[in-house]
Short mmCIF file of C-alpha atoms in Angstrom, two decimals:
data_model
loop_
_atom_site.label_atom_id
_atom_site.label_comp_id
_atom_site.label_asym_id
_atom_site.label_seq_id
_atom_site.Cartn_x
_atom_site.Cartn_y
_atom_site.Cartn_z
CA MET A 1 -50.59 -28.89 -75.21
CA PRO A 2 -51.17 -26.74 -78.19
CA PRO A 3 -54.88 -26.19 -79.33
CA PRO A 4 -56.27 -28.26 -82.28
CA ILE A 5 -55.27 -27.09 -85.63
CA ASN A 6 -58.61 -26.18 -86.69
CA SER A 7 -58.65 -23.41 -83.83
CA ILE A 8 -55.05 -21.95 -85.05
CA LEU A 9 -55.25 -22.05 -88.91
CA ARG A 10 -58.85 -22.55 -89.33
CA GLN A 11 -60.31 -23.48 -92.54
CA PRO A 12 -57.54 -22.55 -95.13
CA PRO A 13 -58.93 -19.71 -97.59
CA PRO A 14 -58.56 -20.44 -101.09
CA PRO A 15 -55.25 -19.55 -102.94
CA LEU A 16 -54.69 -15.80 -102.99
CA PRO A 17 -54.98 -13.88 -106.15
CA LEU A 18 -51.70 -13.33 -108.24
CA MET A 19 -50.84 -9.70 -108.68
CA SER A 20 -50.36 -8.13 -112.25
CA SER A 21 -47.57 -5.70 -111.36
CA LEU A 22 -44.07 -7.36 -110.10
CA THR A 23 -41.86 -4.95 -108.21
CA THR A 24 -37.89 -5.56 -107.30
CA ARG A 25 -37.25 -4.65 -103.78
CA HIS A 26 -33.99 -4.00 -101.82
CA VAL A 27 -33.96 -6.45 -99.15
CA ALA A 28 -31.82 -6.90 -95.96
CA VAL A 29 -31.44 -10.39 -94.78
CA ILE A 30 -30.33 -10.69 -91.17
CA GLY A 31 -28.25 -13.89 -90.59
CA ALA A 32 -26.62 -16.40 -93.16
CA GLY A 33 -27.60 -19.70 -91.37
CA ALA A 34 -29.98 -22.05 -93.18
CA ALA A 35 -32.86 -19.66 -92.91
CA GLY A 36 -31.00 -16.79 -94.17
CA LEU A 37 -29.48 -18.69 -97.29
CA ILE A 38 -32.56 -20.26 -98.31
CA ALA A 39 -34.36 -16.60 -97.82
CA ALA A 40 -31.63 -15.33 -100.04
CA ARG A 41 -32.41 -17.96 -102.67
CA GLU A 42 -35.93 -17.40 -102.84
CA LEU A 43 -35.82 -13.74 -102.92
CA ARG A 44 -33.37 -13.52 -105.60
CA ARG A 45 -35.41 -16.04 -107.63
CA GLU A 46 -38.13 -13.54 -107.31
CA GLY A 47 -35.92 -11.02 -108.78
CA HIS A 48 -35.12 -8.86 -105.26
CA HIS A 49 -31.80 -7.15 -104.59
CA VAL A 50 -30.58 -9.12 -101.65
CA VAL A 51 -27.68 -8.37 -99.08
CA VAL A 52 -27.28 -10.84 -96.33
CA PHE A 53 -25.48 -9.83 -93.12
CA GLU A 54 -23.64 -12.41 -91.19
CA LEU A 55 -22.08 -11.93 -87.82
CA GLY A 56 -19.58 -14.96 -88.23
CA GLU A 57 -16.82 -15.70 -90.39
CA GLN A 58 -18.69 -18.14 -92.58
CA VAL A 59 -22.04 -19.06 -93.62
CA GLY A 60 -23.96 -21.91 -91.58
CA GLY A 61 -25.28 -20.10 -88.53
CA THR A 62 -25.78 -22.49 -85.56
CA TRP A 63 -24.37 -25.27 -87.49
CA VAL A 64 -20.85 -23.75 -87.47
CA TYR A 65 -19.18 -25.80 -84.59
CA THR A 66 -16.63 -24.13 -82.06
CA PRO A 67 -14.89 -25.54 -79.42
CA GLU A 68 -15.30 -22.33 -77.72
CA SER A 69 -17.61 -21.62 -74.91
CA GLU A 70 -18.61 -18.48 -73.19
CA SER A 71 -17.14 -16.90 -70.23
CA ASP A 72 -20.18 -17.16 -68.37
CA PRO A 73 -21.33 -20.88 -68.41
CA LEU A 74 -25.11 -19.94 -67.88
CA GLY A 75 -25.10 -17.32 -70.41
CA VAL A 76 -26.65 -14.50 -68.03
CA ASP A 77 -23.81 -11.99 -67.76
CA PRO A 78 -24.50 -9.21 -70.29
CA LYS A 79 -20.72 -8.52 -70.75
CA ARG A 80 -19.81 -12.18 -71.80
CA ARG A 81 -18.30 -12.57 -75.14
CA VAL A 82 -21.22 -14.26 -76.85
CA VAL A 83 -20.57 -17.40 -78.80
CA HIS A 84 -23.27 -18.16 -81.48
CA SER A 85 -23.03 -21.77 -81.84
CA SER A 86 -24.82 -24.29 -79.45
CA LEU A 87 -23.36 -27.44 -81.05
CA TYR A 88 -21.95 -30.18 -78.97
CA ASP A 89 -18.99 -32.04 -80.65
CA SER A 90 -21.04 -35.23 -80.68
CA LEU A 91 -23.96 -34.05 -82.37
CA ARG A 92 -25.75 -36.02 -84.97
CA THR A 93 -29.21 -34.97 -86.73
CA ASN A 94 -32.34 -36.59 -84.96
CA LEU A 95 -34.01 -36.48 -88.33
CA PRO A 96 -32.92 -38.74 -91.37
CA ARG A 97 -31.21 -36.60 -93.87
CA GLU A 98 -34.06 -37.48 -96.62
CA CYS A 99 -36.51 -35.14 -94.44
CA MET A 100 -34.13 -32.45 -93.99
CA GLY A 101 -33.18 -30.83 -97.26
CA VAL A 102 -35.15 -28.18 -99.26
CA ARG A 103 -37.46 -29.68 -102.10
CA ASP A 104 -35.17 -29.02 -105.10
CA TYR A 105 -31.94 -29.29 -103.29
CA PRO A 106 -31.86 -32.77 -101.52
CA PHE A 107 -29.46 -33.64 -98.70
CA GLU A 108 -28.25 -36.44 -100.40
CA ARG A 109 -24.94 -38.25 -99.71
CA ARG A 110 -21.98 -36.86 -101.25
CA GLU A 111 -18.32 -38.12 -102.23
CA GLY A 112 -15.57 -36.62 -100.98
CA LYS A 113 -13.00 -35.76 -98.02
CA ASP A 114 -14.63 -35.37 -94.59
CA ARG A 115 -18.07 -36.19 -95.61
CA ASP A 116 -20.16 -38.28 -93.60
CA PRO A 117 -22.43 -40.91 -95.21
CA ARG A 118 -24.52 -41.81 -92.39
CA ARG A 119 -28.30 -41.36 -92.64
CA PHE A 120 -28.34 -39.21 -89.46
CA PRO A 121 -25.02 -37.51 -89.98
CA GLY A 122 -22.95 -35.50 -87.87
CA HIS A 123 -23.20 -31.62 -87.36
CA ARG A 124 -20.18 -31.08 -89.80
CA GLU A 125 -22.13 -32.57 -92.71
CA VAL A 126 -25.13 -30.18 -92.21
CA LEU A 127 -22.74 -27.55 -92.51
CA MET A 128 -21.48 -28.75 -95.62
CA TYR A 129 -24.87 -29.38 -97.01
CA LEU A 130 -25.50 -25.77 -96.38
CA GLN A 131 -22.23 -24.69 -98.00
CA ASP A 132 -22.96 -26.60 -100.76
CA PHE A 133 -26.30 -24.82 -101.13
CA ALA A 134 -24.70 -21.45 -100.97
CA ALA A 135 -22.09 -22.21 -103.52
CA ASP A 136 -24.36 -23.90 -106.04
CA PHE A 137 -26.97 -20.84 -105.98
CA GLY A 138 -24.08 -18.13 -106.09
CA ILE A 139 -25.50 -16.73 -102.47
CA GLY A 140 -21.94 -16.12 -101.36
CA GLU A 141 -21.86 -13.00 -103.33
CA VAL A 142 -24.56 -11.34 -101.54
CA VAL A 143 -23.45 -12.14 -98.04
CA ARG A 144 -21.09 -9.73 -95.85
CA LEU A 145 -19.32 -12.09 -93.46
CA GLN A 146 -18.16 -10.65 -90.11
CA THR A 147 -20.70 -8.00 -90.34
CA GLU A 148 -22.89 -6.99 -87.33
CA VAL A 149 -26.19 -5.33 -87.66
CA VAL A 150 -26.55 -2.80 -84.87
CA ILE A 151 -29.80 -1.27 -85.78
CA ALA A 152 -32.55 -2.49 -88.29
CA GLY A 153 -35.25 0.18 -87.85
CA LEU A 154 -38.08 2.01 -89.52
CA GLY A 155 -36.87 5.17 -91.41
CA GLU A 156 -38.76 7.71 -93.42
CA GLU A 157 -40.97 6.99 -95.88
CA GLY A 158 -41.57 3.47 -94.50
CA LYS A 159 -38.14 2.44 -95.66
CA TRP A 160 -35.77 0.52 -93.15
CA ARG A 161 -32.60 2.06 -92.04
CA VAL A 162 -30.07 -0.90 -91.42
CA ARG A 163 -26.85 0.19 -89.54
CA SER A 164 -24.12 -2.41 -89.75
CA ARG A 165 -20.39 -2.51 -88.58
CA PRO A 166 -17.43 -5.07 -88.80
CA SER A 167 -17.82 -7.71 -86.23
CA ASN A 168 -15.41 -8.63 -83.77
CA HIS A 169 -17.82 -11.07 -81.90
CA ASN A 170 -18.53 -8.94 -79.07
CA ARG A 171 -21.88 -7.55 -78.88
CA MET A 172 -21.07 -5.09 -76.11
CA ARG A 173 -19.06 -2.93 -78.25
CA SER A 174 -20.07 0.62 -78.07
CA ASP A 175 -18.22 2.49 -80.60
CA ASP A 176 -20.10 3.45 -83.62
CA CYS A 177 -16.87 4.93 -85.74
CA ASP A 178 -17.10 2.28 -88.36
CA CYS A 179 -20.66 1.91 -88.86
CA VAL A 180 -22.46 2.18 -92.21
CA ASP A 181 -26.00 3.16 -92.71
CA GLU A 182 -28.12 1.86 -95.54
CA ILE A 183 -31.70 1.99 -96.76
CA TYR A 184 -33.74 -0.89 -97.50
CA ASP A 185 -37.41 -1.60 -98.78
CA ALA A 186 -37.75 -4.54 -96.25
CA VAL A 187 -35.94 -6.64 -93.82
CA VAL A 188 -36.26 -10.40 -93.32
CA VAL A 189 -34.78 -11.58 -90.01
CA CYS A 190 -33.38 -14.94 -90.15
CA ASN A 191 -31.02 -14.46 -87.00
CA GLY A 192 -31.75 -17.83 -85.34
CA HIS A 193 -33.10 -18.75 -81.74
CA TYR A 194 -30.11 -20.94 -80.25
CA VAL A 195 -28.05 -18.10 -78.68
CA GLN A 196 -29.61 -16.81 -75.73
CA PRO A 197 -30.36 -19.43 -73.08
CA ARG A 198 -33.19 -19.79 -70.88
CA ILE A 199 -32.53 -21.18 -67.32
CA ALA A 200 -34.58 -22.83 -64.42
CA ASP A 201 -34.10 -19.93 -62.14
CA ASN A 202 -37.46 -20.37 -60.21
CA ILE A 203 -36.17 -23.55 -58.31
CA PRO A 204 -35.72 -22.55 -54.44
CA GLY A 205 -32.24 -22.10 -53.62
CA ILE A 206 -30.59 -22.44 -56.99
CA THR A 207 -29.44 -18.78 -57.22
CA ALA A 208 -27.45 -19.36 -54.23
CA TRP A 209 -26.36 -22.63 -55.09
CA ARG A 210 -22.41 -23.02 -54.65
CA GLY A 211 -21.77 -25.62 -57.13
CA LYS A 212 -20.99 -25.15 -60.85
CA GLN A 213 -24.05 -24.38 -63.16
CA MET A 214 -24.03 -24.31 -67.05
CA HIS A 215 -26.43 -24.08 -69.83
CA SER A 216 -26.22 -26.73 -72.68
CA HIS A 217 -25.32 -23.58 -75.03
CA ASN A 218 -22.00 -24.19 -73.49
CA TYR A 219 -21.50 -27.67 -73.46
CA ARG A 220 -18.97 -29.12 -76.15
CA THR A 221 -17.30 -32.51 -74.78
CA PRO A 222 -17.86 -34.71 -71.79
CA GLU A 223 -14.45 -34.81 -70.64
CA PRO A 224 -14.69 -31.92 -68.11
CA PHE A 225 -17.34 -33.96 -66.13
CA GLN A 226 -14.99 -36.67 -65.39
CA ASP A 227 -16.06 -38.78 -62.33
CA GLN A 228 -18.38 -35.98 -61.19
CA VAL A 229 -22.19 -36.10 -60.02
CA ILE A 230 -24.19 -34.32 -62.23
CA VAL A 231 -28.07 -33.11 -62.34
CA LEU A 232 -29.38 -32.25 -65.83
CA ILE A 233 -32.52 -30.57 -66.34
CA GLY A 234 -34.54 -30.90 -69.32
CA GLY A 235 -36.11 -33.63 -71.51
CA ALA A 236 -35.76 -32.48 -75.29
CA ALA A 237 -33.47 -33.85 -77.87
CA SER A 238 -30.35 -32.18 -76.54
CA ALA A 239 -30.86 -33.04 -73.09
CA VAL A 240 -31.26 -36.89 -74.10
CA ASP A 241 -27.93 -36.48 -76.30
CA ILE A 242 -26.01 -34.55 -73.58
CA SER A 243 -27.01 -36.78 -70.79
CA ARG A 244 -25.47 -39.60 -72.43
CA ASP A 245 -22.51 -38.13 -73.63
CA ILE A 246 -21.85 -37.03 -70.14
CA ALA A 247 -22.64 -40.58 -68.58
CA THR A 248 -19.82 -42.02 -70.34
CA VAL A 249 -17.35 -40.40 -68.00
CA ALA A 250 -19.47 -39.12 -64.99
CA LYS A 251 -19.75 -40.79 -61.87
CA GLU A 252 -23.56 -40.28 -61.90
CA VAL A 253 -26.10 -38.51 -63.93
CA HIS A 254 -29.55 -37.45 -62.63
CA ILE A 255 -32.13 -36.32 -65.19
CA VAL A 256 -35.04 -34.13 -64.38
CA ASP A 257 -37.84 -34.15 -66.80
CA ARG A 258 -41.15 -32.33 -65.94
CA SER A 259 -42.92 -34.41 -68.61
CA LEU A 260 -41.91 -38.03 -67.15
CA ASN A 261 -44.63 -40.33 -66.28
CA GLU A 262 -44.23 -41.56 -62.72
CA ASN A 263 -43.53 -45.01 -63.84
CA ALA A 264 -40.76 -44.05 -65.60
CA ILE A 265 -38.83 -42.27 -62.60
CA GLY A 266 -35.71 -44.66 -61.50
CA LYS A 267 -32.61 -45.81 -62.73
CA LEU A 268 -32.42 -45.57 -66.72
CA PRO A 269 -32.87 -48.86 -68.19
CA GLY A 270 -29.59 -50.23 -69.77
CA HIS A 271 -27.34 -47.56 -67.67
CA ASP A 272 -25.69 -48.01 -64.65
CA ASN A 273 -24.87 -44.39 -63.68
CA MET A 274 -28.17 -42.63 -64.95
CA TRP A 275 -31.46 -41.91 -62.98
CA LEU A 276 -34.70 -40.33 -64.04
CA HIS A 277 -36.13 -38.01 -61.76
CA SER A 278 -39.41 -35.54 -61.29
CA MET A 279 -38.84 -31.94 -61.14
CA ILE A 280 -36.24 -30.56 -58.34
CA ASP A 281 -37.93 -29.40 -55.08
CA SER A 282 -35.07 -27.44 -53.75
CA VAL A 283 -31.22 -26.99 -54.16
CA HIS A 284 -28.96 -26.26 -51.15
CA GLN A 285 -25.66 -24.86 -50.64
CA ASP A 286 -23.88 -27.97 -49.43
CA GLY A 287 -24.47 -29.57 -52.75
CA ARG A 288 -27.76 -31.34 -51.98
CA VAL A 289 -30.47 -31.57 -54.57
CA ILE A 290 -33.78 -32.61 -53.70
CA PHE A 291 -36.26 -34.14 -55.93
CA LYS A 292 -40.02 -33.78 -55.88
CA ASP A 293 -39.81 -37.54 -55.94
CA GLY A 294 -38.19 -37.64 -52.62
CA ASP A 295 -34.67 -38.69 -53.67
CA THR A 296 -31.89 -36.40 -52.85
CA VAL A 297 -28.23 -36.60 -54.22
CA GLY A 298 -25.07 -34.53 -53.83
CA ALA A 299 -24.29 -32.95 -56.87
CA GLU A 300 -21.28 -30.88 -58.34
CA ILE A 301 -22.79 -29.71 -61.38
CA ILE A 302 -26.15 -28.69 -62.62
CA VAL A 303 -26.66 -28.60 -66.51
CA HIS A 304 -29.76 -26.48 -68.00
CA CYS A 305 -31.04 -28.19 -70.94
CA THR A 306 -33.77 -25.69 -70.89
CA GLY A 307 -34.06 -24.07 -74.19
CA TYR A 308 -33.40 -20.29 -75.55
CA LYS A 309 -34.83 -16.98 -75.71
CA TYR A 310 -35.81 -15.11 -78.90
CA ASP A 311 -33.78 -12.11 -78.99
CA PHE A 312 -33.60 -9.20 -81.70
CA PRO A 313 -31.24 -6.56 -80.08
CA PHE A 314 -30.97 -4.78 -83.25
CA LEU A 315 -34.60 -4.57 -84.12
CA GLU A 316 -36.45 -1.06 -83.83
CA THR A 317 -40.32 -1.36 -84.50
CA ASN A 318 -41.72 1.40 -82.49
CA GLY A 319 -43.51 -1.08 -80.31
CA GLU A 320 -44.79 -3.01 -83.34
CA VAL A 321 -42.97 -6.26 -82.47
CA SER A 322 -42.05 -7.54 -79.02
CA VAL A 323 -40.80 -10.44 -77.23
CA ASP A 324 -43.25 -11.39 -74.40
CA GLU A 325 -42.72 -14.46 -72.42
CA ASN A 326 -41.07 -15.69 -75.43
CA ARG A 327 -43.65 -15.16 -77.91
CA VAL A 328 -42.68 -13.03 -80.58
CA GLY A 329 -45.40 -10.88 -81.73
CA PRO A 330 -48.04 -9.85 -83.03
CA LEU A 331 -47.16 -12.19 -86.02
CA TYR A 332 -49.42 -13.29 -88.71
CA LYS A 333 -49.03 -17.05 -89.14
CA HIS A 334 -45.42 -16.83 -87.32
CA VAL A 335 -44.00 -14.35 -90.19
CA PHE A 336 -45.48 -11.04 -90.76
CA PRO A 337 -46.17 -8.31 -88.16
CA PRO A 338 -49.45 -7.24 -89.25
CA ALA A 339 -48.86 -3.27 -88.96
CA LEU A 340 -45.44 -3.89 -90.87
CA ALA A 341 -46.35 -6.58 -93.59
CA PRO A 342 -44.75 -7.40 -95.88
CA TRP A 343 -41.86 -5.05 -95.18
CA LEU A 344 -40.58 -6.80 -92.23
CA SER A 345 -40.77 -10.71 -91.86
CA PHE A 346 -39.32 -13.32 -89.69
CA VAL A 347 -38.05 -16.82 -90.60
CA GLY A 348 -37.71 -19.77 -88.76
CA LEU A 349 -39.37 -18.91 -85.16
CA PRO A 350 -41.48 -22.03 -84.96
CA TRP A 351 -39.71 -25.11 -83.22
CA LYS A 352 -40.39 -28.75 -83.02
CA VAL A 353 -40.51 -29.05 -86.79
CA VAL A 354 -38.60 -29.90 -89.86
CA PRO A 355 -36.78 -26.80 -90.43
CA PHE A 356 -35.17 -26.30 -93.65
CA PRO A 357 -38.35 -27.31 -95.88
CA MET A 358 -40.31 -24.93 -93.76
CA PHE A 359 -38.08 -22.07 -94.28
CA GLU A 360 -38.32 -22.63 -97.93
CA LEU A 361 -41.98 -22.21 -97.82
CA GLN A 362 -41.82 -19.08 -95.53
CA THR A 363 -39.46 -17.49 -97.58
CA LYS A 364 -41.46 -18.34 -101.02
CA TRP A 365 -44.32 -16.60 -99.22
CA ILE A 366 -42.27 -13.68 -98.30
CA ALA A 367 -40.44 -13.09 -101.70
CA GLY A 368 -44.09 -13.35 -103.68
CA ALA A 369 -45.55 -10.83 -101.17
CA LEU A 370 -42.74 -8.21 -101.43
CA SER A 371 -43.10 -8.45 -105.37
CA ASN A 372 -46.79 -8.18 -105.45
CA ARG A 373 -47.09 -11.46 -107.00
CA LEU A 374 -48.76 -12.59 -103.79
CA ALA A 375 -51.47 -10.69 -101.91
CA LEU A 376 -51.58 -10.65 -98.14
CA PRO A 377 -54.79 -10.13 -96.10
CA SER A 378 -55.57 -6.52 -94.98
CA LYS A 379 -53.84 -5.21 -91.84
CA GLU A 380 -57.27 -5.90 -90.00
CA GLU A 381 -57.58 -9.47 -91.39
CA MET A 382 -54.14 -10.32 -89.94
CA THR A 383 -54.79 -8.82 -86.79
CA GLN A 384 -57.76 -10.73 -86.49
CA ASP A 385 -56.58 -13.84 -87.45
CA THR A 386 -53.47 -13.54 -84.98
CA GLU A 387 -55.43 -12.38 -81.97
CA ALA A 388 -57.77 -15.41 -82.63
CA PHE A 389 -54.77 -17.82 -82.46
CA TYR A 390 -53.54 -16.21 -79.30
CA SER A 391 -57.10 -16.53 -77.74
CA SER A 392 -57.05 -20.28 -78.73
CA LEU A 393 -53.76 -20.75 -76.95
CA GLU A 394 -55.02 -19.01 -73.95
CA ALA A 395 -58.23 -20.81 -74.11
CA SER A 396 -56.65 -24.43 -74.09
CA GLY A 397 -54.09 -23.28 -71.33
CA THR A 398 -51.08 -23.20 -73.64
CA PRO A 399 -48.52 -20.84 -71.93
CA LYS A 400 -47.02 -18.10 -74.22
CA ARG A 401 -43.63 -19.61 -74.44
CA TYR A 402 -45.38 -22.39 -76.49
CA THR A 403 -46.62 -19.75 -79.12
CA HIS A 404 -44.18 -21.14 -81.79
CA ASN A 405 -44.20 -24.71 -80.71
CA MET A 406 -45.74 -26.62 -83.75
CA ALA A 407 -45.18 -30.08 -82.53
CA ASN A 408 -49.05 -31.14 -83.27
CA TYR A 409 -49.62 -28.83 -86.59
CA GLN A 410 -46.53 -28.27 -88.58
CA TRP A 411 -47.59 -30.17 -91.74
CA ASP A 412 -50.92 -28.33 -91.77
CA TYR A 413 -49.25 -24.95 -91.31
CA ASP A 414 -46.66 -26.14 -94.18
CA ASN A 415 -49.39 -27.08 -96.44
CA TRP A 416 -51.33 -23.85 -95.76
CA ILE A 417 -48.24 -21.58 -96.79
CA ALA A 418 -47.86 -23.78 -99.77
CA ASP A 419 -51.43 -23.02 -100.80
CA GLN A 420 -50.96 -19.23 -100.55
CA CYS A 421 -47.93 -19.75 -102.84
CA GLY A 422 -49.90 -21.83 -105.12
CA ILE A 423 -47.35 -24.67 -105.07
CA PRO A 424 -47.57 -28.04 -103.92
CA GLY A 425 -47.43 -28.93 -100.32
CA ILE A 426 -45.16 -31.33 -98.05
CA GLU A 427 -44.32 -34.41 -100.02
CA GLU A 428 -46.24 -37.49 -98.13
CA TRP A 429 -43.24 -39.34 -97.70
CA ARG A 430 -41.48 -36.72 -95.89
CA VAL A 431 -44.53 -36.50 -93.16
CA GLU A 432 -44.56 -40.46 -92.94
CA MET A 433 -40.64 -40.56 -92.47
CA TYR A 434 -40.77 -37.89 -89.92
CA LYS A 435 -43.59 -39.98 -88.03
CA PHE A 436 -41.62 -43.13 -88.27
CA ALA A 437 -38.32 -41.26 -87.04
CA SER A 438 -40.09 -39.80 -84.11
CA LYS A 439 -41.53 -43.07 -83.35
CA ASN A 440 -38.29 -44.89 -83.56
CA LYS A 441 -36.74 -42.45 -81.43
CA ARG A 442 -39.20 -43.14 -78.65
CA LEU A 443 -38.75 -46.99 -78.72
CA ARG A 444 -34.83 -47.17 -79.41
CA PRO A 445 -33.39 -43.95 -77.94
CA GLU A 446 -29.92 -45.33 -78.04
CA SER A 447 -29.83 -46.94 -81.44
CA TYR A 448 -32.63 -45.24 -83.75
CA ARG A 449 -30.09 -43.17 -85.58
CA ASP A 450 -28.46 -46.49 -86.87
CA GLU A 451 -31.48 -48.93 -86.96
CA TRP A 452 -34.43 -48.36 -89.19
CA ASP A 453 -36.90 -50.48 -91.30
CA ASP A 454 -38.59 -47.84 -93.47
CA ASP A 455 -36.74 -48.39 -96.56
CA GLU A 456 -39.85 -48.29 -98.37
CA LEU A 457 -40.16 -44.43 -97.64
CA VAL A 458 -36.18 -43.96 -98.64
CA LEU A 459 -37.07 -45.41 -101.93
CA GLU A 460 -40.02 -43.10 -102.49
CA ALA A 461 -37.65 -40.01 -101.59
CA GLN A 462 -35.06 -41.22 -103.89
CA ARG A 463 -37.56 -41.33 -106.82
CA ASP A 464 -38.62 -37.93 -105.98
CA PHE A 465 -35.05 -36.62 -105.72
CA SER A 466 -34.35 -38.04 -109.19
CA LYS A 467 -36.44 -35.29 -110.62
CA TYR A 468 -33.76 -32.68 -109.33
CA LEU A 469 -30.59 -34.64 -109.44
CA ASN A 470 -30.47 -35.71 -113.14
#
């Protein structure tokens, strides 16, 4: 479990002073998903000149669905053709749309062909929201589609050299004949963290198992699992969705969740072909999977719904930033490397959060720091704060891989950044709606997206939205 909030953010300092001399910067934003689009808007609002580099053919990042999957279903082959999106066809949001939008651009229902009016819409509606956002704020004019950043590294006089080239979606290309080098004052990294799979490779026998294995990154539809016996590892939102999707066609689905209460082990209530298990004890070449609860099944496919690795193959920082056991660091408040602030920053690293409002706050902070309107602490102060945070995680027994897990303190974090920017914090209705949705999901996992009774919070959100929609 993460440590208490007071040991992480401690007592919030008073608002940072506004600086008198504003400066316009040339800023490279890497990625045109939700984080990159919101970053572009905030940077431009602050007066900066922005170029957004996007590997794909359209804006939207991980919300751009493709039926394609990678040639290596586990995602461990470095020579595989990388597919950016991890969406499965049936995915719907696990948050109500009112919670998801940025403050002054609500994620409201829109009329039109192919629009999804549901409160928990499908992934295509989220992509349309992001496309609407980009169009309404004119962000498309600064986005370079199908452009891969090969290197973003420190150059002379503290500037950043960004080398890019046309993308053919194959990150193993080695020719540099069509590369372009440009110089920027700052780099904002918004490349997401749902591309490089993490797998459960420490289970005895799993590397030699002869059955099929895949990561949820490459799951799209249930049809390939027809009449199969499946073992699915994971207990987060995607694991819950995918296990139920597969169960519509599979013979058996056995879900392995390390966080399960012993009383929950056994057949999943309301399902004839789904079982819950404790962790796997061992896997055998004859197809047997033995669970630590004593059960054994003969499986044909193992699906790893086990999360992702942070990956920045383009970034060169002379060792100032690294990824260690899935901790990106050292980073002050998950955003700024103390030695390179504010010239290098990261948006969207935290997980188990409401993402878009957090992106908005992080990028307002970054934009203000770059223009000299907002002052950051000294390098020494940021380093000390970051080291204290890491020490608190260690003292509480929190593994490094949970460094960016904000399940227990996202609102304190958001409000702390808002305080630095001198703007109002997260709306109370958004906090309460998130809590209600989380509780409803636990109580009604099968129907929470279509059954709710928080209408008063919806009305409160609508009243708030009217300030921006009229």
